Short mmCIF file of C-alpha atoms and ligand atoms in Angstrom, two decimals:
data_model
loop_
_atom_site.label_atom_id
_atom_site.label_comp_id
_atom_site.label_asym_id
_atom_site.label_seq_id
_atom_site.Cartn_x
_atom_site.Cartn_y
_atom_site.Cartn_z
CA MET A 1 -24.02 47.32 -73.75
CA ILE A 2 -26.19 48.47 -70.95
CA PHE A 3 -26.47 51.87 -69.16
CA LEU A 4 -25.97 51.93 -65.29
CA ASN A 5 -25.85 55.24 -63.42
CA GLY A 6 -24.28 57.22 -66.34
CA ASP A 7 -21.88 54.47 -67.58
CA TRP A 8 -21.89 52.11 -70.40
CA MET A 9 -20.82 48.43 -70.03
CA PRO A 10 -21.43 44.95 -70.92
CA ILE A 11 -24.21 43.53 -68.81
CA GLU A 12 -21.86 40.94 -67.18
CA ASP A 13 -19.91 43.89 -65.61
CA ALA A 14 -23.00 45.67 -64.14
CA LYS A 15 -22.91 45.55 -60.47
CA ILE A 16 -25.41 47.13 -57.89
CA SER A 17 -25.29 47.08 -54.19
CA VAL A 18 -27.37 44.48 -52.26
CA LEU A 19 -28.66 47.49 -50.32
CA ASP A 20 -30.16 48.98 -53.45
CA ARG A 21 -33.82 49.68 -52.45
CA GLY A 22 -35.06 48.10 -55.75
CA PHE A 23 -33.48 44.83 -54.53
CA ILE A 24 -34.53 45.21 -50.89
CA TYR A 25 -38.03 46.72 -51.25
CA GLY A 26 -38.93 46.59 -54.93
CA ASP A 27 -38.80 50.42 -54.44
CA GLY A 28 -38.67 51.73 -58.00
CA VAL A 29 -40.47 52.17 -61.29
CA TYR A 30 -39.72 51.15 -64.78
CA GLU A 31 -40.67 51.56 -68.51
CA TYR A 32 -40.40 49.59 -71.62
CA VAL A 33 -40.59 51.11 -75.18
CA PRO A 34 -40.70 48.98 -78.35
CA VAL A 35 -38.19 50.12 -81.06
CA ILE A 36 -39.10 49.31 -84.68
CA ASN A 37 -36.35 49.59 -87.20
CA ARG A 38 -34.16 51.64 -84.68
CA LYS A 39 -37.11 54.06 -84.03
CA PRO A 40 -38.82 54.09 -80.61
CA TYR A 41 -42.59 53.82 -81.04
CA ARG A 42 -44.51 56.40 -79.00
CA LEU A 43 -41.62 57.35 -76.82
CA LEU A 44 -42.94 60.65 -75.36
CA PRO A 45 -45.96 59.04 -73.72
CA HIS A 46 -43.59 56.37 -72.22
CA LEU A 47 -41.43 59.23 -70.79
CA ALA A 48 -44.50 61.05 -69.48
CA ARG A 49 -45.74 57.82 -67.85
CA LEU A 50 -42.25 57.33 -66.19
CA ASP A 51 -42.41 60.86 -64.85
CA LYS A 52 -45.97 60.19 -63.44
CA SER A 53 -44.82 56.92 -61.89
CA CYS A 54 -42.02 58.79 -60.23
CA GLN A 55 -44.21 61.40 -58.87
CA GLU A 56 -46.61 58.88 -57.53
CA ILE A 57 -43.91 57.30 -55.33
CA GLY A 58 -42.19 60.55 -54.31
CA LEU A 59 -39.06 59.70 -56.40
CA LYS A 60 -37.29 62.53 -58.22
CA ASN A 61 -37.05 61.70 -62.02
CA PRO A 62 -33.23 61.91 -62.50
CA TYR A 63 -33.38 62.88 -66.20
CA SER A 64 -35.45 65.42 -68.47
CA VAL A 65 -37.25 64.21 -71.41
CA GLU A 66 -34.31 65.26 -73.60
CA GLN A 67 -31.74 63.42 -71.57
CA TRP A 68 -33.93 60.18 -71.48
CA SER A 69 -34.34 60.41 -75.16
CA ASP A 70 -30.71 60.85 -75.80
CA ILE A 71 -29.73 57.89 -73.62
CA ILE A 72 -32.41 55.67 -75.28
CA LYS A 73 -30.96 56.99 -78.78
CA GLN A 74 -27.49 55.84 -77.71
CA ILE A 75 -28.56 52.35 -76.32
CA ILE A 76 -30.42 51.70 -79.74
CA ALA A 77 -27.35 52.67 -81.66
CA LYS A 78 -25.12 50.33 -79.54
CA GLN A 79 -27.14 47.19 -80.46
CA SER A 80 -26.62 45.03 -83.49
CA PHE A 81 -30.42 44.35 -84.09
CA ASP A 82 -32.95 46.75 -85.43
CA ASP A 83 -36.16 45.77 -83.63
CA GLN A 84 -35.57 46.28 -79.92
CA GLY A 85 -37.22 46.45 -76.58
CA VAL A 86 -35.75 49.02 -74.29
CA TYR A 87 -36.29 48.42 -70.68
CA TRP A 88 -35.21 50.85 -67.93
CA GLN A 89 -35.92 51.26 -64.22
CA VAL A 90 -35.16 53.80 -61.56
CA THR A 91 -34.89 52.81 -57.94
CA ARG A 92 -34.66 55.06 -54.84
CA GLY A 93 -31.04 54.12 -54.60
CA VAL A 94 -28.69 52.49 -52.11
CA ALA A 95 -29.15 53.22 -48.36
CA LYS A 96 -29.14 51.49 -44.95
CA ARG A 97 -32.30 49.24 -44.75
CA ASP A 98 -35.04 51.30 -43.39
CA HIS A 99 -38.55 51.60 -44.82
CA THR A 100 -38.57 55.45 -44.61
CA PHE A 101 -37.20 57.33 -47.79
CA PRO A 102 -33.43 57.93 -47.34
CA LYS A 103 -32.20 61.51 -47.62
CA ASP A 104 -29.74 62.84 -50.22
CA VAL A 105 -29.47 59.51 -52.12
CA GLU A 106 -29.03 59.27 -55.84
CA PRO A 107 -31.50 57.05 -57.64
CA THR A 108 -30.15 54.00 -59.37
CA VAL A 109 -30.79 54.11 -63.19
CA PHE A 110 -30.41 50.91 -65.21
CA MET A 111 -31.29 50.44 -68.91
CA MET A 112 -30.91 47.60 -71.32
CA SER A 113 -32.18 46.72 -74.78
CA ASN A 114 -33.02 43.27 -76.19
CA PRO A 115 -34.46 42.09 -79.40
CA LEU A 116 -38.13 42.77 -79.54
CA PRO A 117 -40.04 39.55 -79.00
CA LYS A 118 -41.68 38.66 -82.43
CA LEU A 119 -45.35 37.32 -82.39
CA THR A 120 -45.41 34.04 -84.33
CA GLN A 121 -47.60 33.79 -87.41
CA THR A 122 -49.69 31.19 -85.54
CA GLN A 123 -50.21 33.49 -82.71
CA ILE A 124 -51.46 36.17 -85.08
CA ASP A 125 -53.71 33.79 -87.20
CA ASP A 126 -55.22 31.71 -84.38
CA GLY A 127 -54.89 33.97 -81.26
CA VAL A 128 -53.65 32.76 -77.91
CA ALA A 129 -54.92 30.93 -74.80
CA CYS A 130 -55.30 32.71 -71.57
CA TYR A 131 -56.31 31.85 -68.07
CA THR A 132 -58.24 33.82 -65.60
CA TYR A 133 -56.65 34.69 -62.17
CA PRO A 134 -58.01 36.60 -59.22
CA ASP A 135 -56.42 40.10 -59.20
CA LEU A 136 -54.57 39.95 -55.82
CA ARG A 137 -52.47 43.10 -56.36
CA TRP A 138 -52.56 46.34 -54.48
CA HIS A 139 -54.77 49.32 -55.32
CA ARG A 140 -52.17 51.44 -57.18
CA CYS A 141 -51.72 49.43 -60.17
CA HIS A 142 -51.68 52.66 -62.33
CA ILE A 143 -48.01 53.02 -61.11
CA LYS A 144 -45.49 51.15 -63.26
CA SER A 145 -43.76 49.77 -60.26
CA ILE A 146 -40.96 47.16 -60.37
CA SER A 147 -42.80 45.33 -57.45
CA LEU A 148 -44.50 42.81 -59.63
CA LEU A 149 -45.05 39.70 -57.59
CA GLY A 150 -48.91 39.71 -58.06
CA ASN A 151 -48.29 39.91 -61.84
CA VAL A 152 -45.62 37.29 -61.81
CA LEU A 153 -47.95 34.77 -59.93
CA ALA A 154 -50.78 35.48 -62.24
CA ARG A 155 -48.57 34.84 -65.24
CA GLN A 156 -47.04 31.72 -63.84
CA HIS A 157 -50.49 30.33 -63.17
CA SER A 158 -51.36 30.89 -66.82
CA PHE A 159 -48.01 29.64 -68.20
CA GLU A 160 -48.27 26.37 -66.27
CA GLN A 161 -51.49 25.59 -68.22
CA GLY A 162 -50.12 26.53 -71.53
CA GLY A 163 -51.40 30.08 -71.62
CA VAL A 164 -49.64 33.08 -72.95
CA GLU A 165 -51.27 35.63 -70.57
CA CYS A 166 -53.71 35.75 -67.60
CA VAL A 167 -56.86 37.78 -67.48
CA MET A 168 -57.20 39.19 -63.93
CA LEU A 169 -60.62 39.60 -62.04
CA ARG A 170 -61.16 41.92 -59.15
CA ASP A 171 -64.49 42.12 -57.32
CA GLY A 172 -66.28 40.59 -60.32
CA PHE A 173 -64.79 42.75 -62.91
CA MET A 174 -62.07 42.18 -65.51
CA THR A 175 -59.03 44.32 -64.82
CA GLU A 176 -56.00 43.49 -67.07
CA ALA A 177 -53.39 40.92 -67.85
CA SER A 178 -49.96 40.45 -66.10
CA ALA A 179 -48.17 42.67 -68.63
CA SER A 180 -50.99 43.66 -70.96
CA ASN A 181 -54.21 45.47 -71.13
CA VAL A 182 -57.41 43.50 -72.04
CA PHE A 183 -60.15 44.49 -74.39
CA CYS A 184 -63.58 42.93 -75.08
CA VAL A 185 -65.48 43.59 -78.26
CA PHE A 186 -69.24 43.35 -78.24
CA GLY A 187 -70.80 43.47 -81.80
CA ASP A 188 -69.05 46.41 -83.43
CA THR A 189 -67.98 48.03 -80.22
CA ILE A 190 -64.56 47.75 -78.57
CA VAL A 191 -64.77 48.04 -74.72
CA SER A 192 -61.85 48.89 -72.47
CA PRO A 193 -61.99 49.12 -68.76
CA PRO A 194 -61.37 52.63 -67.33
CA LYS A 195 -57.84 53.74 -66.71
CA ASP A 196 -58.27 53.89 -63.00
CA ASN A 197 -55.97 52.85 -60.05
CA HIS A 198 -56.75 49.03 -60.90
CA ILE A 199 -55.08 48.93 -64.15
CA LEU A 200 -51.79 50.21 -65.78
CA GLY A 201 -52.69 52.94 -68.40
CA GLY A 202 -50.96 51.17 -71.44
CA ILE A 203 -49.48 53.24 -74.09
CA THR A 204 -50.69 50.64 -76.54
CA LEU A 205 -54.14 50.93 -74.96
CA ASP A 206 -54.02 54.64 -75.76
CA GLY A 207 -52.81 53.66 -79.18
CA VAL A 208 -55.68 51.42 -79.85
CA MET A 209 -58.17 54.15 -78.68
CA GLU A 210 -56.50 56.73 -81.02
CA LEU A 211 -56.33 54.48 -83.93
CA ALA A 212 -59.92 53.15 -83.43
CA THR A 213 -61.28 56.76 -83.34
CA LYS A 214 -59.27 57.68 -86.40
CA SER A 215 -60.74 54.66 -88.33
CA ASN A 216 -64.30 55.18 -87.14
CA MET A 217 -64.26 52.04 -84.95
CA LYS A 218 -66.55 52.32 -81.96
CA LEU A 219 -64.71 52.39 -78.65
CA VAL A 220 -66.32 52.69 -75.26
CA VAL A 221 -64.53 52.92 -71.85
CA ARG A 222 -66.48 51.05 -69.13
CA SER A 223 -66.10 48.30 -66.62
CA VAL A 224 -66.66 44.79 -67.87
CA PRO A 225 -68.43 42.48 -65.32
CA GLU A 226 -67.03 38.87 -65.41
CA ALA A 227 -70.41 37.43 -66.55
CA GLU A 228 -70.46 39.87 -69.51
CA MET A 229 -66.85 39.18 -70.41
CA TRP A 230 -67.77 35.45 -71.01
CA THR A 231 -70.20 36.68 -73.69
CA ALA A 232 -67.64 38.85 -75.64
CA ASP A 233 -67.46 38.45 -79.43
CA GLU A 234 -63.84 39.06 -79.31
CA MET A 235 -61.13 39.54 -76.66
CA TRP A 236 -57.74 41.24 -77.28
CA LEU A 237 -54.57 41.83 -75.39
CA SER A 238 -52.41 44.96 -75.91
CA SER A 239 -48.93 45.78 -74.90
CA SER A 240 -45.70 47.48 -76.16
CA SER A 241 -44.01 44.17 -76.82
CA LYS A 242 -47.08 42.41 -78.42
CA GLY A 243 -48.97 45.25 -80.02
CA VAL A 244 -52.58 43.57 -80.25
CA LEU A 245 -53.13 39.99 -80.00
CA ALA A 246 -56.47 38.04 -79.98
CA ILE A 247 -57.36 35.95 -76.96
CA THR A 248 -59.27 33.08 -78.60
CA SER A 249 -59.38 30.62 -75.58
CA LEU A 250 -59.99 31.53 -71.96
CA ASP A 251 -59.85 28.83 -69.25
CA ASP A 252 -59.97 26.24 -72.11
CA LYS A 253 -63.31 27.72 -73.48
CA PRO A 254 -63.30 29.18 -76.94
CA ILE A 255 -63.98 32.92 -77.11
CA GLY A 256 -65.96 34.58 -79.77
CA ASN A 257 -69.29 34.54 -81.49
CA PRO A 258 -70.28 31.38 -83.43
CA LEU A 259 -69.00 32.82 -86.75
CA HIS A 260 -65.50 32.85 -85.68
CA ARG A 261 -65.49 30.98 -82.25
CA GLY A 262 -61.88 30.13 -81.26
CA LYS A 263 -60.42 32.26 -84.05
CA PRO A 264 -59.66 36.04 -84.22
CA GLY A 265 -62.66 38.03 -85.13
CA PRO A 266 -63.02 40.73 -87.85
CA MET A 267 -62.57 43.73 -85.48
CA PHE A 268 -59.33 42.27 -84.31
CA LYS A 269 -58.10 41.64 -87.84
CA LYS A 270 -58.83 45.42 -88.71
CA MET A 271 -57.16 46.81 -85.54
CA PHE A 272 -54.14 44.52 -86.09
CA ALA A 273 -53.64 45.79 -89.60
CA ILE A 274 -54.04 49.32 -88.60
CA MET A 275 -51.62 49.05 -85.66
CA GLN A 276 -49.02 47.35 -87.67
CA ALA A 277 -49.24 50.11 -90.33
CA ASP A 278 -48.75 52.63 -87.57
CA MET A 279 -45.90 50.84 -85.94
CA HIS A 280 -44.11 50.63 -89.26
CA ALA A 281 -44.97 54.01 -90.55
C1 PLP B 301 -49.77 45.39 -65.82
C2 PLP B 301 -49.57 45.89 -67.10
N1 PLP B 301 -50.70 46.23 -67.89
C3 PLP B 301 -50.56 46.71 -69.16
C4 PLP B 301 -49.42 46.76 -69.80
C5 PLP B 301 -49.36 47.34 -71.25
O1 PLP B 301 -48.76 48.63 -71.20
P1 PLP B 301 -48.06 49.17 -72.48
O2 PLP B 301 -49.01 49.07 -73.66
O3 PLP B 301 -47.63 50.60 -72.13
O4 PLP B 301 -46.81 48.33 -72.82
C6 PLP B 301 -48.32 46.56 -69.15
C7 PLP B 301 -46.95 46.50 -69.76
O5 PLP B 301 -45.92 46.16 -69.31
C8 PLP B 301 -48.28 46.01 -67.89
O6 PLP B 301 -47.18 45.63 -67.12
#
């Protein structure tokens, strides 16, 4: 069952107008929360980010934290599987096509839950291949907007070469992936680009920072020039659907220092274990 504007129905029965501004303009925002054993993981930060995304685009958040939490609780209970990925989006609603915000229009709210994608043991043990791509997106990437064409094209470029994700580069610096944040490790230090307007502030990124601090792993927030990225001892992806995942090949070149070149490194293995424990706590 899915949720659409206050009603529950099978996804096949869900209908929205072709004049919905999400359809016409990509005018809306979204969220995705992983659910482990029927428990949403880090839900409150996701709800806070949704509220921030709404504010950034001048859209009234239609529900309070309590109301969102209740709808999410209900959608989880309606599924037959335990580990889920709950996706929901809010658009500016249905109105005559005109760029200007319409007045007195109710936002469209859609929510669905699917089985949480599972990493394969090979992906965990060997890491994954990624391909670089120019970051051609706008300058407000901190908004979790449903307009994702730049991300879609970057992911497709990587997919066509057998990659799992892309690593985007803007003005000579590493930004993020199409649906994940990217970390580099240099020696014993984890490095994350700053959460500015050129990346989405990932909830998993925040989780990595929190768990690294708690575990006395060094973490520094600073920009990573492309040239330095290529010298990283390890590279990682982070996202709600993947948790953390090692990048072991970039543009067909092995990543990592000679001790574990092309394989996940020791810092990744430590963070992966810590995060798994936290997600299943
Ligand atoms: C562009 C982008 N960056 C990063 C992330 C990771 O964010 P989170 O950890 O909150 O899933 C996502 C998630 O969809 C994303 O779309």
